[in-house]
XYZ file of C-alpha atoms in Angstrom:
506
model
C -30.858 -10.673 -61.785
C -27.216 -9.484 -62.582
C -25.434 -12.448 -64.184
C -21.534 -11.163 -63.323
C -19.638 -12.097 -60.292
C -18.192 -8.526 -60.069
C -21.814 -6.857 -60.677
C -22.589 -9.777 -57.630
C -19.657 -9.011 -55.255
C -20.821 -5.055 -55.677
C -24.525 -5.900 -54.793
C -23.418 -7.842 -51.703
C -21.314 -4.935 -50.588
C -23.744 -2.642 -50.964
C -26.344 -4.553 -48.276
C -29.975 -3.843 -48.109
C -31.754 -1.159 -49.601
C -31.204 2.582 -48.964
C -34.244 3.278 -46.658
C -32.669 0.188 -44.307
C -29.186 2.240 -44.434
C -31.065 5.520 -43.701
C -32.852 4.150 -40.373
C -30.152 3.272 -39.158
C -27.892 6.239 -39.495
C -30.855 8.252 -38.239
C -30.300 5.967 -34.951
C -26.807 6.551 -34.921
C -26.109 3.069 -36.681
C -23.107 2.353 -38.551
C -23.179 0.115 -41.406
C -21.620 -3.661 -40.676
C -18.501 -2.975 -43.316
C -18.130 0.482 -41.998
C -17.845 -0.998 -38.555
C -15.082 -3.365 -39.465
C -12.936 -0.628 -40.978
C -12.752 1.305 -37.970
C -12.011 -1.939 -36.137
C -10.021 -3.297 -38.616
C -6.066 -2.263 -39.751
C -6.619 -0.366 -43.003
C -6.520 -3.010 -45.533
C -6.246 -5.451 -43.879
C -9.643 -6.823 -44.477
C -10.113 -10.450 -46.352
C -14.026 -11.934 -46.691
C -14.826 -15.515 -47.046
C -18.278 -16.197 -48.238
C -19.395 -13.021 -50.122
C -21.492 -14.324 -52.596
C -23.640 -16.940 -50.200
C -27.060 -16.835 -51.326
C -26.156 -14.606 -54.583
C -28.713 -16.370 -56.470
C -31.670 -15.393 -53.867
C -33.414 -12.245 -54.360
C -32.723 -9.302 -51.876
C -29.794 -11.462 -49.483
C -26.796 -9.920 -50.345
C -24.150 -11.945 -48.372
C -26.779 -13.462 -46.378
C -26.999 -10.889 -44.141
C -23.664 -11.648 -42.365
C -19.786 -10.436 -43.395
C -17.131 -12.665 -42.130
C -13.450 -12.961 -43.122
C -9.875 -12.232 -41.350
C -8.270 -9.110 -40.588
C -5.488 -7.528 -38.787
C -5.827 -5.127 -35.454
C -2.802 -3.626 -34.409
C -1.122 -5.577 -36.480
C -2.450 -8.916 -34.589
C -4.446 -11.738 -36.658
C -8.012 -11.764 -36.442
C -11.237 -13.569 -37.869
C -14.335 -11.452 -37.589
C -18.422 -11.489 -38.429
C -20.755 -8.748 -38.139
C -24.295 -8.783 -38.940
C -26.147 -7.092 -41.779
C -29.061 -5.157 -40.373
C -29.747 -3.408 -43.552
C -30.850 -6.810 -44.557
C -33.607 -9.097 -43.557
C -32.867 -7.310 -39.688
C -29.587 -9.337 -39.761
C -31.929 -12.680 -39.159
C -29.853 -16.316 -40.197
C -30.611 -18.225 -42.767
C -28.952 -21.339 -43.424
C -25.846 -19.738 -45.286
C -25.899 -17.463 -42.505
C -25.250 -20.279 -40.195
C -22.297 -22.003 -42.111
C -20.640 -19.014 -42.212
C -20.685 -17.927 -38.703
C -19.559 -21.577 -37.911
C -16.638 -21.481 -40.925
C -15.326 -18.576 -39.217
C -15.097 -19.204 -35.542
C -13.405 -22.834 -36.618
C -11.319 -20.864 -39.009
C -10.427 -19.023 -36.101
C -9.867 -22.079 -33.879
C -7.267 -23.730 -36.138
C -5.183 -20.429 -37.080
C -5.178 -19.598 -33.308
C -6.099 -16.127 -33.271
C -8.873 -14.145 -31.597
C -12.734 -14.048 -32.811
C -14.617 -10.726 -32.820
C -18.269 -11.339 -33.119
C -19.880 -7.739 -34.061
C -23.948 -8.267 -33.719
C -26.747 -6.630 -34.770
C -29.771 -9.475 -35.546
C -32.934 -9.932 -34.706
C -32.242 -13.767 -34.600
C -33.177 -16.903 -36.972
C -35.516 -16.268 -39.564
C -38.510 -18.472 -38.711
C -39.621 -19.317 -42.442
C -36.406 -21.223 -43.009
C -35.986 -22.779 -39.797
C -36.120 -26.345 -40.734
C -32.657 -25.426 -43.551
C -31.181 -23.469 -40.473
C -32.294 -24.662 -36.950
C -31.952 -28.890 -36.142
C -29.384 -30.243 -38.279
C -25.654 -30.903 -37.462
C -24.227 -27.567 -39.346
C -26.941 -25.828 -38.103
C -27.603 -23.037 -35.379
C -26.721 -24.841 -32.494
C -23.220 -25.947 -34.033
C -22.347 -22.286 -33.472
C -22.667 -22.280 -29.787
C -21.097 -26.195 -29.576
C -18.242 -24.468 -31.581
C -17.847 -21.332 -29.372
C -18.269 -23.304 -26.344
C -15.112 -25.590 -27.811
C -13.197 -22.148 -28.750
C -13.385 -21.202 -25.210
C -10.480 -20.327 -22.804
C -8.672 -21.540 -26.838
C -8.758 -18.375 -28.204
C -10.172 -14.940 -26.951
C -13.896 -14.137 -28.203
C -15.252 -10.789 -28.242
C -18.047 -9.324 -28.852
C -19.774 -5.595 -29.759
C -23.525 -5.282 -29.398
C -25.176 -2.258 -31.481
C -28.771 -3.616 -31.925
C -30.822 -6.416 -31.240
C -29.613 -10.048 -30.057
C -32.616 -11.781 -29.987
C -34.060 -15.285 -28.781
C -31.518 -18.131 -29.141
C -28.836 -15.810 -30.991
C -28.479 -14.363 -27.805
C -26.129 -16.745 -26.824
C -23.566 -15.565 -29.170
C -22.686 -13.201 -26.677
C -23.070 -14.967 -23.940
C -20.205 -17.194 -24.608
C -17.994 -14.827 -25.320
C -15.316 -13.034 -22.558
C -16.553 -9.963 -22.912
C -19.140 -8.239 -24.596
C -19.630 -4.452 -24.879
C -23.084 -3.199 -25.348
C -24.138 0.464 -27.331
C -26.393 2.305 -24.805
C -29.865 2.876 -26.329
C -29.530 0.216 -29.682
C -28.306 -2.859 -28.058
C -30.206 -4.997 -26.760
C -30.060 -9.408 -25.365
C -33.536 -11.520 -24.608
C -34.609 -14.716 -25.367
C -38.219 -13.597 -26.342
C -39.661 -10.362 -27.422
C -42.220 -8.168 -25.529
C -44.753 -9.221 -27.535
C -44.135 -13.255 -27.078
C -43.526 -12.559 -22.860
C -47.014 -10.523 -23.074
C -48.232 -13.809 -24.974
C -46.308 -16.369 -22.978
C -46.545 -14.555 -19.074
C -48.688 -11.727 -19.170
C -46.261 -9.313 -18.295
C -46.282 -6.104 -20.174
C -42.816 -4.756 -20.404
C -40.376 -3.127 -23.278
C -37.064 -4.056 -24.897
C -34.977 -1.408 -23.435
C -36.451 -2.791 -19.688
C -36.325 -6.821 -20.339
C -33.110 -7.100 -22.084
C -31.677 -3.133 -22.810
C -27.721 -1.973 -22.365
C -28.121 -0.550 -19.038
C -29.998 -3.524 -17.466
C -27.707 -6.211 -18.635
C -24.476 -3.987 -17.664
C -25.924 -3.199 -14.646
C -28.374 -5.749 -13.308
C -28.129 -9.229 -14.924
C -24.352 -9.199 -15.323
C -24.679 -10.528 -19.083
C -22.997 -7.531 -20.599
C -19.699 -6.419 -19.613
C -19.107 -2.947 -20.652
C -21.555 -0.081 -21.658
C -20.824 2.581 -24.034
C -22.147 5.617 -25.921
C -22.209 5.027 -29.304
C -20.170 2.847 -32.433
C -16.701 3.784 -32.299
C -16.811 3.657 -28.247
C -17.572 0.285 -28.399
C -14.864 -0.721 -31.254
C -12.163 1.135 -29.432
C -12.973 -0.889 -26.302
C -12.822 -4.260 -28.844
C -9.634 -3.151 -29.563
C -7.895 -2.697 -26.367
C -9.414 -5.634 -24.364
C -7.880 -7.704 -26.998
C -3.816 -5.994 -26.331
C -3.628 -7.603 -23.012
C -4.267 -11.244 -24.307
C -2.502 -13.465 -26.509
C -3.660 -14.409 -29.670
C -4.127 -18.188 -28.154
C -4.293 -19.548 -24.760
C -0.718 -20.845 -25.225
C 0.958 -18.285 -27.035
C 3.075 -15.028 -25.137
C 1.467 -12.289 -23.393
C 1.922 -9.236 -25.243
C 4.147 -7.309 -23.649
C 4.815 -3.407 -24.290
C 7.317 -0.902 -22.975
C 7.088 -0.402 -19.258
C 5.675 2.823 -17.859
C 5.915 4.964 -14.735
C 2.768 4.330 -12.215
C -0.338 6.032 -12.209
C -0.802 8.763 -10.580
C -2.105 8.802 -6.636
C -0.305 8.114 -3.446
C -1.320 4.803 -2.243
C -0.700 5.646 1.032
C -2.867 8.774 1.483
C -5.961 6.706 0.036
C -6.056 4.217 2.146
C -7.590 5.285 5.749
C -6.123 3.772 8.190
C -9.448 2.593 9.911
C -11.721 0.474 8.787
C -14.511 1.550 9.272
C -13.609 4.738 6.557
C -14.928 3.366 3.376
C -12.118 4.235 0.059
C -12.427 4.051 -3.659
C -10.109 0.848 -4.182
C -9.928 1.914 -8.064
C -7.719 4.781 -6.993
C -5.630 2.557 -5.775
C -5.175 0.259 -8.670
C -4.466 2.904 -11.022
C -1.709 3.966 -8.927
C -0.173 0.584 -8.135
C -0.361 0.142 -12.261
C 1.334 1.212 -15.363
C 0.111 4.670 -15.908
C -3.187 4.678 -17.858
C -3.750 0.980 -18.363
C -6.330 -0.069 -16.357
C -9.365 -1.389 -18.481
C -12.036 -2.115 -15.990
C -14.632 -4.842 -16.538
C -17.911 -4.917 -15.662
C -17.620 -1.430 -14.118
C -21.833 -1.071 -13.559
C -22.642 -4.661 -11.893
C -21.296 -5.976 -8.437
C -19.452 -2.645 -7.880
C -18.381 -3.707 -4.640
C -15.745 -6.264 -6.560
C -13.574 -4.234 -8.753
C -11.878 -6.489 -11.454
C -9.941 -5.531 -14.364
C -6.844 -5.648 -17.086
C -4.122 -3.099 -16.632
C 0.096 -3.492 -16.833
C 2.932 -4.100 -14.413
C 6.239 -2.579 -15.956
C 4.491 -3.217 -19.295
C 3.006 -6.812 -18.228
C -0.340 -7.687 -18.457
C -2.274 -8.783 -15.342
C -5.616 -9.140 -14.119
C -6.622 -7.635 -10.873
C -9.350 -8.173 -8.055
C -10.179 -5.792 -5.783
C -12.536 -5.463 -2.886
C -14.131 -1.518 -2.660
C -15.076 -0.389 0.521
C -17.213 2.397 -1.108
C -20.081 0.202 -2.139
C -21.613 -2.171 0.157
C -18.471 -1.852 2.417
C -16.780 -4.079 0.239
C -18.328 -7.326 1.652
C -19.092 -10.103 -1.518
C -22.449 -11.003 -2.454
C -23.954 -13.330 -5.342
C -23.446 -11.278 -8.063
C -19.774 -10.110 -6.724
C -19.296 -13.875 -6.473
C -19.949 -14.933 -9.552
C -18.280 -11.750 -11.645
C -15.042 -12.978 -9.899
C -15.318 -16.559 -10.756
C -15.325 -15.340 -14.288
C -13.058 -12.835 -14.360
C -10.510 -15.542 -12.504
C -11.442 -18.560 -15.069
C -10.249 -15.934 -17.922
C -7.122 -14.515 -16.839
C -6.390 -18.409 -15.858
C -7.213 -19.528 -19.212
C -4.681 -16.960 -20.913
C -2.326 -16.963 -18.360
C -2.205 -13.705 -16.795
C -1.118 -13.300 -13.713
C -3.683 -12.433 -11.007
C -3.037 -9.466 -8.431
C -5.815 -9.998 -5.507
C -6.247 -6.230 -3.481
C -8.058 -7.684 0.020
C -10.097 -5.445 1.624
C -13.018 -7.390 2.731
C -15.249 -7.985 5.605
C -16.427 -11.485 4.135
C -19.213 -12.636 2.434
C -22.602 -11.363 3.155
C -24.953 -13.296 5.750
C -28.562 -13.100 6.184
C -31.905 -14.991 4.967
C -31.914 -13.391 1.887
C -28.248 -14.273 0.619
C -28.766 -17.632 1.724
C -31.652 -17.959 -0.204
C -29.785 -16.525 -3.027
C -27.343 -19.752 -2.854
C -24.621 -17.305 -1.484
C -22.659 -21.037 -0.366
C -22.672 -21.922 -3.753
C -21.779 -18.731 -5.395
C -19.154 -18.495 -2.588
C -18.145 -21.825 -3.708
C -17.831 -20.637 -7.247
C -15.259 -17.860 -6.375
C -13.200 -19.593 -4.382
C -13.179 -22.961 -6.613
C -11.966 -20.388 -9.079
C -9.534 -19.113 -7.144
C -7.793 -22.792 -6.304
C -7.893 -24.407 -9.663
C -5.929 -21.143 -11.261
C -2.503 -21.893 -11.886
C -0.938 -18.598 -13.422
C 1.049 -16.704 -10.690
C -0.990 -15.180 -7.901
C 0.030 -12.373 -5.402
C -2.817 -11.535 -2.829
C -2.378 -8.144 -1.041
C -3.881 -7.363 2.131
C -4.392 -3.501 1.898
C -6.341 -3.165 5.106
C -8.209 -6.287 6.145
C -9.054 -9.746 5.227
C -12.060 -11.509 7.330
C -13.123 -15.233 7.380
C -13.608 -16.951 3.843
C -12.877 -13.526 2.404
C -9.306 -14.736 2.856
C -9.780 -17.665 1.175
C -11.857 -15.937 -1.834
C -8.983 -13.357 -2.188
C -6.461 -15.939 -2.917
C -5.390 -16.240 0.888
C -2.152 -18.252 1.598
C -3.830 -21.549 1.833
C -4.579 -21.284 -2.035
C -0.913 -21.409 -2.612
C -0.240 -17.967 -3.988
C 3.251 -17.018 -5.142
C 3.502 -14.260 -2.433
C 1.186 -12.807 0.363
C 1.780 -9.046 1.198
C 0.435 -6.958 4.274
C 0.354 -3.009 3.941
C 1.120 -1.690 7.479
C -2.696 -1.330 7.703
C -3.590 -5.016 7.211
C -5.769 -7.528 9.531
C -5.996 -10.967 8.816
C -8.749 -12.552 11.166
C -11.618 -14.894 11.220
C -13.763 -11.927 11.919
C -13.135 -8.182 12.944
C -12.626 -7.467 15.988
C -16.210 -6.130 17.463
C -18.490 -9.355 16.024
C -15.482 -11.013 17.601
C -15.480 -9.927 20.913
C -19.418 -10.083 20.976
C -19.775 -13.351 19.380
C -17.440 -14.780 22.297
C -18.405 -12.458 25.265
C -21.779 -11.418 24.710
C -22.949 -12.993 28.038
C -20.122 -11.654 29.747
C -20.561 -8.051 28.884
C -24.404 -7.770 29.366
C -23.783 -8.848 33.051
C -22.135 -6.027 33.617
C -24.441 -3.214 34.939
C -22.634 -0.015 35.104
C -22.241 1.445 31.387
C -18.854 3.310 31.707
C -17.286 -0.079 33.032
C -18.764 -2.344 30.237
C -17.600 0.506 27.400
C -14.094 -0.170 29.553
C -13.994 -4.272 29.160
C -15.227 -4.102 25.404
C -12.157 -1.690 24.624
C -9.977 -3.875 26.890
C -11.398 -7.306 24.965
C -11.032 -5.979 21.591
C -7.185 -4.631 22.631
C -6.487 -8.380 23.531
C -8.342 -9.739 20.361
C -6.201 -7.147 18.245
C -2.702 -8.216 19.807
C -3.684 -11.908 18.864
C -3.997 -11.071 15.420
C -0.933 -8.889 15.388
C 0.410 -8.343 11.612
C 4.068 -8.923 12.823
C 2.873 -11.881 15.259
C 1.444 -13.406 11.533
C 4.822 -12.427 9.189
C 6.976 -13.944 12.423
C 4.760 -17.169 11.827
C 5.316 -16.815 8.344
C 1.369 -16.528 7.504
C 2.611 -13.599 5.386
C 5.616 -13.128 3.122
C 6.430 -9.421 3.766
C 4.666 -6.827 5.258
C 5.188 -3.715 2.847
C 4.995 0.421 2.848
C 2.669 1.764 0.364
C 5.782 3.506 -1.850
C 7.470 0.030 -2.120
C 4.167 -2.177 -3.203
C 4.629 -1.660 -6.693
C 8.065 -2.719 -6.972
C 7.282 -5.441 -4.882
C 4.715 -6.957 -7.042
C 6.424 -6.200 -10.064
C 9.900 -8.710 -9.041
C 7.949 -11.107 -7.503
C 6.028 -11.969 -10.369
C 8.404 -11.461 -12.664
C 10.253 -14.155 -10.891
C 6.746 -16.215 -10.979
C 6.734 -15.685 -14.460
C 9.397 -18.578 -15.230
C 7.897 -21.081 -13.303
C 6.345 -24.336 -15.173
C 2.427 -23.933 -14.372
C 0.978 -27.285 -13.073
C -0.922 -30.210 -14.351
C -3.721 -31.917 -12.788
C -4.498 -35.763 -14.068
C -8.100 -35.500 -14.237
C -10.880 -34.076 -17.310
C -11.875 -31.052 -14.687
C -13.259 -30.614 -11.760
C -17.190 -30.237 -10.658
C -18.111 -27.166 -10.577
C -20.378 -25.829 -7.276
C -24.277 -25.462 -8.645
């Protein structure tokens, strides 16, 4: 056993034996210090706890490397998993430091970057690391504290397994390696134990599935650096704390598209809303979120004249834009985080509603529904909502529709702002009315002449005359548009309600 602190510190460096190092790389793995200095500022690197468990044979570090850093120049506190040793599993020491770090974190104000790779607690020291007060269940207490506090991140590259899943379910965003990462609560062999079911990693609890189907991972990437990178500029749009400045940078022309030659002017022409929002924004700052799951809800990070804001955006192109469950519920999040770190919120409407039928309602889409637009009424950073082309029943409302009290409502030339479009409206008020009529040619000639009437009722200019909307604007002046009226938005004191918080739908 090496008796030296320095002989110590190099062993813990080093991490687990060669062969460990060598399956990995083989897999495309990088080691857990390598990944921190591509993450990292050069030199900017401190560790805390790098001789835990020195005295214990084969546990250099414990199996986790935590300390503070510097990215782009910004504080940090970090951890990343070990795989070359023990699999990354926690042991006790393992434990306190993960929970040092994210306090550490807490009380300089600055963001945590959780970089996993663990195949979870080990099981033959769970009575040192599992039940007691510092033990694995103070990290998610202290993570759960540290939220909407301080920004947490996280990078997948292997396993998250069983309870130590949660780690990156707390977090605000987590980006997953395609093909080595991997969430579940139990392994294929315990749900073939425990159910029956015979299934694999990569299908119960892969990349793809959880960026795609579950919703539990935000972003999927192609390998290491990918995923670092994306670390890296998620975190330039926030502040370091939920009370500190938005980090501004030098304002740059828009993106490049003509706003409006992609957006048909009929409705029922289906259009790739992202388009849009990379032309309404700073050129080349859009960071998309949650790109693979409830694609017919577009949400993201991008700039205004070098601002950051979040944006929502209905797209027509899948599902015809209407909101389901999952849509729902990756709003609601997306909301409660720009809210929490005050960015302003830029709502693009172009939505039929929310999705009816047995199965939806089954789904609890009244209580998802609830969700979103709970969401949308307790945020108090400025709001704009923009009605690109139309805005239907409690789609309004979800899309931050003038009874939530946004700072301005805009109408492109191509808006409609109705309880319901006008076909389901004409039929859900004249059904018995046109099916009396025999002759084909002359009901064809009442349904156009209903739906002409229904149309002049809603009239955009009828609803800016009655003040319902602020402004209706041309496509060339949106961007300027949004950009003064939240700038003037920007100064205003954002309000306090005297209560703990409110109840959240089921």
């Amino acid at each position: 056993m090496p008796s030296t602190p320095g002989e110590l510190r190099r062993l813990a460096a080093a991490g687990g034996p060669a062969k460990y190092h060598d399956a990995n790389a083989a897999r495309g793995k990088l080691f857990a210090r390598q990944r921190i200095d591509i993450l990292v500022d050069e030199g900017s690197f401190v560790e805390d706890g790098q001789l835990a468990n020195a005295l214990a044979d084969g546990l250099p570090a414990d199996g986790v490397v935590t300390g503070s850093a510097t990215v782009d120049g910004r504080p940090v506190c970090l951890m990343a998993n070990d795989s070359t040793v023990k699999a990354g599993s926690w042991g006790a020491r393992t434990v306190e430091k993960i929970i040092r770090i994210i306090e550490k974190a807490c009380a300089a104000g600055v963001p945590m970057i959780y970089l996993v790779d663990s195949a979870g607690a080990r099981i033959t020291d769970q009575v040192q690391l599992f039940p007691g007060r510092r033990g694995a269940g103070k990290i998610f207490a202290t993570q759960v504290r540290a939220s909407g506090v301080i920004p947490q991140v996280c990078a997948l590259f292997g396993p998250s397994a069983a309870g130590g899943a949660y780690i990156p379910a707390f977090c605000d965003l987590v980006v997953m390696v395609e093909g080595n990462a991997s969430m579940y609560l139990g392994s294929d062999r315990m749900v073939e134990m425990v159910t029956g079911e015979r299934t694999t990693l990569e299908e119960m609890g892969g990349a793809r599935m959880h960026t795609t189907v579950s919703g539990v991972g935000h972003l999927l990437v192609s390998d290491e650096p990918a995923a670092l990178g994306a670390v890296r500029q998620y975190l330039s749009y926030f502040p370091s704390r939920c009370d500190g400045p938005l980090p501004a940078t030098d304002p740059r022309p828009a993106g490049k598209g003509d706003i409006r030659a992609l957006v048909p002017d009929s409705e029922r022409v289906a259009f790739d809303m992202r388009r849009v929002v990379r032309a309404l924004l700073d050129e080349d700052s859009f960071f998309e979120i949650h790109p693979g799951w409830a694609r017919e809800l577009t949400v993201g990070l991008g700039r205004l004249d070098g601002r950051p804001v979040g944006v929502v955006a209905n797209n027509s192109m899948v599902r015809g834009g209407v909101l389901f469950v999952d849509s729902a519920d990756k709003a609601a999040h997306f909301i409660q985080l720009c809210d929490a770190f005050g960015l302003p919120l830029v709502f693009l409407a172009d939505v039929p509603g929310f999705m009816v039928g047995t199965a939806v309602e089954r789904q609890g889409i009244i209580r998802h529904g609830a969700k979103m637009i709970t969401a949308v009424a307790e945020a108090t950073v400025p709001k704009a909502c923009v009605v690109i082309r139309k805005a239907y029943g409690a789609g309004l409302y979800a899309m931050a529709g003038p009874g939530f009290d946004p700072d301005v409502t805009l109408a492109l030339p191509t808006a409609k702002i109705a309880v319901m479009g006008a076909e389901a409206a004409v039929n859900a008020v004249h059904a018995h009315r046109i099916a009396a009529v025999a002759d084909p040619d002359e009901r064809a000639a009442l349904v156009d002449r209903l739906r002409r009437e229904y149309e002049r009722d809603i009239d955009l200019v009828r609803l800016a005359a009655d003040l319902v909307i602020d402004a209706i604007v041309e496509p060339e002046e949106l961007r300027g548009e949004l950009i003064a009226r939240l700038a003037l938005a920007a100064g205003r004191e954002r309000p306090r309600y005297p209560r703990r918080h409110g109840v959240t739908p089921v």
